[in-house]
Short mmCIF file of C-alpha atoms in Angstrom, two decimals:
data_model
loop_
_atom_site.label_atom_id
_atom_site.label_comp_id
_atom_site.label_asym_id
_atom_site.label_seq_id
_atom_site.Cartn_x
_atom_site.Cartn_y
_atom_site.Cartn_z
CA MET K 21 0.34 0.01 0.32
CA VAL K 22 1.67 3.23 -0.78
CA ARG K 23 1.27 6.17 1.69
CA TYR K 24 1.36 9.47 1.63
CA ILE K 25 2.76 12.03 3.62
CA SER K 26 0.64 15.56 4.50
CA ALA K 27 2.68 18.60 5.31
CA SER K 28 0.47 19.71 7.73
CA GLY K 29 0.27 17.86 10.58
CA MET K 30 2.34 15.31 9.44
CA ARG K 31 -0.54 13.09 8.78
CA PHE K 32 -0.55 9.97 6.62
CA LYS K 33 -3.38 8.98 4.08
CA ASP K 34 -3.74 5.86 2.27
CA SER K 35 -4.58 5.31 -1.53
CA ASN K 36 -7.88 4.83 -0.98
CA ASP K 37 -8.20 8.17 0.68
CA LEU K 38 -6.43 9.68 -1.86
CA GLN K 39 -8.95 8.56 -4.58
CA VAL K 40 -11.68 9.93 -2.08
CA THR K 41 -9.92 13.37 -2.28
CA SER K 42 -9.38 13.34 -6.33
CA ASN K 43 -12.51 12.43 -6.75
CA LYS K 44 -13.89 14.90 -4.67
CA SER K 45 -11.47 17.47 -7.02
CA ASP K 46 -13.10 15.77 -9.92
CA ASN K 47 -16.27 16.61 -8.88
CA LEU K 48 -15.24 20.21 -7.98
CA LYS K 49 -14.03 20.57 -11.73
CA PHE K 50 -17.12 19.27 -12.93
CA GLU K 51 -19.30 22.11 -10.76
CA ILE K 52 -16.75 24.89 -11.53
CA ARG K 53 -17.17 23.77 -15.87
CA ASN K 54 -20.46 23.27 -15.26
CA SER K 55 -21.08 26.77 -13.54
CA ASN K 56 -19.19 28.48 -16.14
CA GLN K 57 -21.39 26.80 -18.63
CA ASN K 58 -24.24 27.64 -17.22
CA SER K 59 -22.90 31.45 -16.98
CA LEU K 60 -21.90 31.73 -20.22
CA PHE K 61 -25.60 29.91 -21.70
CA ILE K 62 -27.34 32.84 -19.16
CA THR K 63 -25.17 35.29 -20.85
CA ARG K 64 -25.98 34.64 -24.48
CA CYS K 65 -29.85 34.27 -23.79
CA SER K 66 -29.20 37.70 -21.96
CA LEU K 67 -27.91 38.94 -25.53
CA LEU K 68 -30.71 37.48 -27.19
CA ILE K 69 -33.63 39.03 -24.99
CA ILE K 70 -31.66 42.43 -25.08
CA LEU K 71 -30.96 42.31 -29.03
CA PHE K 72 -34.66 40.82 -29.52
CA SER K 73 -36.16 44.00 -27.43
CA ALA K 74 -34.29 46.26 -30.13
CA CYS K 75 -35.53 44.64 -32.77
CA CYS K 76 -38.70 45.47 -31.22
CA LEU K 77 -38.02 48.87 -30.43
CA LEU K 78 -36.66 49.86 -33.70
CA LEU K 79 -39.60 48.16 -35.44
CA THR K 80 -42.01 50.15 -33.78
CA SER K 81 -40.16 53.11 -34.12
CA TYR K 82 -40.15 52.67 -37.79
CA SER K 83 -43.96 51.66 -38.07
CA HIS K 84 -44.50 55.09 -35.88
CA ALA K 85 -42.38 56.60 -38.35
CA VAL K 86 -44.21 55.59 -41.45
CA VAL K 87 -47.33 56.26 -39.83
CA ILE K 88 -46.27 59.89 -39.52
CA ASP K 89 -44.57 60.79 -42.65
CA ARG K 90 -47.12 58.74 -44.61
CA VAL K 91 -48.05 60.04 -48.69
CA ILE K 92 -51.40 62.02 -48.58
CA ALA K 93 -50.68 63.35 -52.15
CA TYR K 94 -49.00 63.23 -55.32
CA VAL K 95 -48.00 65.66 -57.81
CA ASP K 96 -46.76 63.10 -60.64
CA ASP K 97 -44.51 61.41 -59.14
CA ILE K 98 -43.72 63.72 -56.08
CA ALA K 99 -44.85 62.76 -53.04
CA ILE K 100 -46.24 65.52 -49.97
CA THR K 101 -46.04 63.43 -46.53
CA TRP K 102 -48.50 64.31 -43.61
CA SER K 103 -45.42 65.85 -41.54
CA GLU K 104 -45.48 68.42 -44.39
CA PHE K 105 -48.79 68.65 -44.19
CA LYS K 106 -49.42 69.39 -40.29
CA GLU K 107 -46.12 71.70 -40.97
CA LYS K 108 -47.67 73.69 -43.47
CA TYR K 109 -51.10 73.65 -41.34
CA GLU K 110 -49.34 75.21 -37.86
CA GLU K 111 -47.98 77.71 -39.91
CA MET K 112 -51.04 79.21 -41.99
CA LYS K 113 -53.19 78.97 -38.64
CA LYS K 114 -51.38 81.48 -37.23
CA THR K 115 -52.05 84.10 -40.42
CA VAL K 116 -55.60 82.15 -41.06
CA ALA K 117 -56.85 81.02 -37.92
CA ASP K 118 -60.24 79.17 -39.08
CA ILE K 119 -58.26 77.68 -42.30
CA LYS K 120 -58.96 74.92 -44.21
CA GLU K 121 -57.36 71.54 -44.18
CA GLU K 122 -57.97 71.76 -48.17
CA ASP K 123 -56.90 75.11 -48.76
CA VAL K 124 -53.42 74.21 -46.68
CA ILE K 125 -53.14 70.74 -49.19
CA ASP K 126 -54.19 72.98 -52.25
CA SER K 127 -51.26 75.66 -50.95
CA LEU K 128 -48.77 72.47 -51.25
CA ILE K 129 -49.81 71.17 -54.62
CA ASN K 130 -49.61 74.54 -56.74
CA ARG K 131 -46.48 75.34 -54.75
CA GLN K 132 -45.18 72.02 -55.68
CA LEU K 133 -46.45 72.30 -59.46
CA LEU K 134 -44.50 76.00 -59.82
CA ILE K 135 -41.16 74.29 -58.68
CA ASN K 136 -41.52 71.88 -60.86
CA GLU K 137 -42.19 73.79 -63.77
CA ALA K 138 -39.22 76.50 -62.12
CA LYS K 139 -36.63 73.44 -62.81
CA LYS K 140 -37.66 72.61 -65.93
CA MET K 141 -37.09 76.37 -66.69
CA LYS K 142 -33.46 75.31 -65.13
CA LEU K 143 -33.79 77.74 -62.62
CA GLU K 144 -31.22 77.41 -59.50
CA ALA K 145 -30.98 78.83 -56.07
CA HIS K 146 -30.22 78.30 -52.69
CA SER K 147 -33.79 77.04 -51.66
CA ASP K 148 -36.91 76.13 -53.13
CA ASP K 149 -38.84 79.19 -51.77
CA GLU K 150 -36.04 81.74 -54.30
CA ILE K 151 -36.59 79.69 -56.97
CA LEU K 152 -40.62 80.13 -56.51
CA LYS K 153 -40.47 83.64 -56.61
CA ASP K 154 -37.94 83.60 -59.34
CA TYR K 155 -40.42 81.61 -61.70
CA ILE K 156 -43.28 83.49 -60.83
CA ASP K 157 -41.13 86.93 -61.75
CA ILE K 158 -40.22 85.79 -64.82
CA LYS K 159 -42.98 83.93 -66.29
CA ILE K 160 -45.59 86.14 -64.85
CA GLY K 161 -44.48 89.22 -63.07
CA SER K 162 -42.43 90.50 -66.26
CA LEU K 163 -45.35 91.03 -68.16
CA ILE K 164 -47.23 92.93 -65.73
CA PHE K 165 -47.23 96.70 -66.73
CA ILE K 166 -49.68 99.20 -64.48
CA LYS K 167 -50.71 102.27 -66.30
CA GLU K 168 -50.64 105.46 -64.42
CA ASP K 169 -54.28 106.02 -65.66
CA ASP K 170 -55.07 102.82 -63.76
CA ILE K 171 -53.15 104.33 -60.40
CA HIS K 172 -54.70 107.33 -61.05
CA LYS K 173 -58.24 106.05 -61.30
CA PHE K 174 -58.13 103.65 -58.16
CA TYR K 175 -56.62 106.84 -56.13
CA LYS K 176 -60.18 108.33 -57.30
CA GLU K 177 -62.11 105.81 -56.84
CA ASN K 178 -61.16 105.50 -53.36
CA ILE K 179 -59.87 109.04 -52.26
CA THR K 180 -61.55 108.32 -48.66
CA GLU K 181 -59.92 105.52 -47.79
CA PHE K 182 -56.16 107.71 -48.11
CA SER K 183 -57.71 109.89 -45.44
CA GLY K 184 -56.47 113.18 -46.89
CA HIS K 185 -53.21 111.89 -48.38
CA ASP K 186 -52.22 113.45 -51.51
CA TYR K 187 -52.05 111.35 -54.58
CA LEU K 188 -47.62 111.38 -55.29
CA SER K 189 -47.71 110.39 -51.51
CA VAL K 190 -49.90 107.11 -52.15
CA ARG K 191 -48.86 106.39 -55.77
CA ASP K 192 -46.55 103.75 -55.58
CA ASP K 193 -48.05 102.06 -52.46
CA ILE K 194 -51.15 102.13 -55.06
CA GLU K 195 -49.24 100.60 -57.63
CA LYS K 196 -47.99 97.89 -55.40
CA TYR K 197 -51.30 97.14 -54.65
CA LEU K 198 -52.44 97.10 -58.11
CA PHE K 199 -49.48 94.80 -59.49
CA ASN K 200 -49.81 91.79 -56.50
CA LEU K 201 -53.72 92.13 -57.22
CA GLU K 202 -52.80 91.30 -60.85
CA LEU K 203 -50.30 88.92 -60.09
CA ASN K 204 -52.24 86.65 -57.89
CA LYS K 205 -55.40 86.99 -60.61
CA ARG K 206 -52.55 85.25 -62.97
CA LEU K 207 -50.82 83.04 -60.85
CA LYS K 208 -54.24 81.28 -60.32
CA LYS K 209 -54.80 81.22 -64.37
CA HIS K 210 -51.78 79.51 -64.66
CA LEU K 211 -51.81 77.08 -62.07
CA GLU K 212 -55.56 76.05 -63.58
CA GLU K 213 -53.62 75.45 -66.30
CA LEU K 214 -50.66 73.33 -64.81
CA LYS K 215 -53.40 70.73 -63.45
CA LYS K 216 -54.95 70.42 -66.29
CA ASP K 217 -52.45 68.06 -67.70
CA LYS K 218 -51.09 66.92 -64.45
CA GLU K 219 -51.89 63.69 -62.47
CA ILE K 220 -53.05 64.85 -59.03
CA LYS K 221 -53.94 62.55 -56.25
CA ILE K 222 -54.90 63.31 -52.57
CA ASN K 223 -55.69 61.42 -49.71
CA LEU K 224 -56.08 63.26 -46.62
CA THR K 225 -58.39 60.76 -44.85
CA GLY K 226 -55.04 58.07 -44.97
CA LYS K 227 -57.81 54.65 -46.52
#
C-alpha cells in the first residue's frame, strides 16, 4: 500500500483516501465547469433578449415613423407627406385661424407644381422659396405693367380710404397693390392650366 505524507500535521493517507480526495477534486472541477457553462448560457440568453427587444423597439419606431410621414398627395411622381402638411397647416393657422385642411393641401400642391415648372426652366437658387419667387417673377411678373391711368383711377375711386393723403404720396403703394392684385389673378389662371396636364392625387384620410 502506498502512503502519502501530508505536510500539515504529518498526517498519513492511504491510497483509498487519495482516491476520495481526487474524486472530490474532479467533482469540484465538474461543478465549476458546469457553473461556467451555465453562466455562459445565461449571458447568451440575456444578449438574445436584449437584441430581440432592440429589434422590437426599432420596428415600433419605424412603424410609428411611417404612420407620421404617410403620403397624403401626389403631384405626378412627387409625394407630399403628412408631416409636411402638418408643418404648413400650423404655419398658415398663425395668419388665418380658421383655415381649412383642403386649402392647406391645395397650397402645397400649387407650390410643388410651380417648383416643378421652375426646375424645367433650369432655374437654380439656394432654396425652393427663392426658385419659386424667381419663376413667378420671370413667368408672370415680368409681363405685368400697371398704367398710370389705372393708378390715378384707383386713387380717385378710393380717395376716402387715403385719409386726405395726396396722390403722389400714395402713388407707389397703389401701384404695388394693383400689381399684386394682377399677379395673383394671373397666377391662379396659370395654376389652373398646369393642373389640366398633371396627375394629382389627394388622400388626407389615409384610407
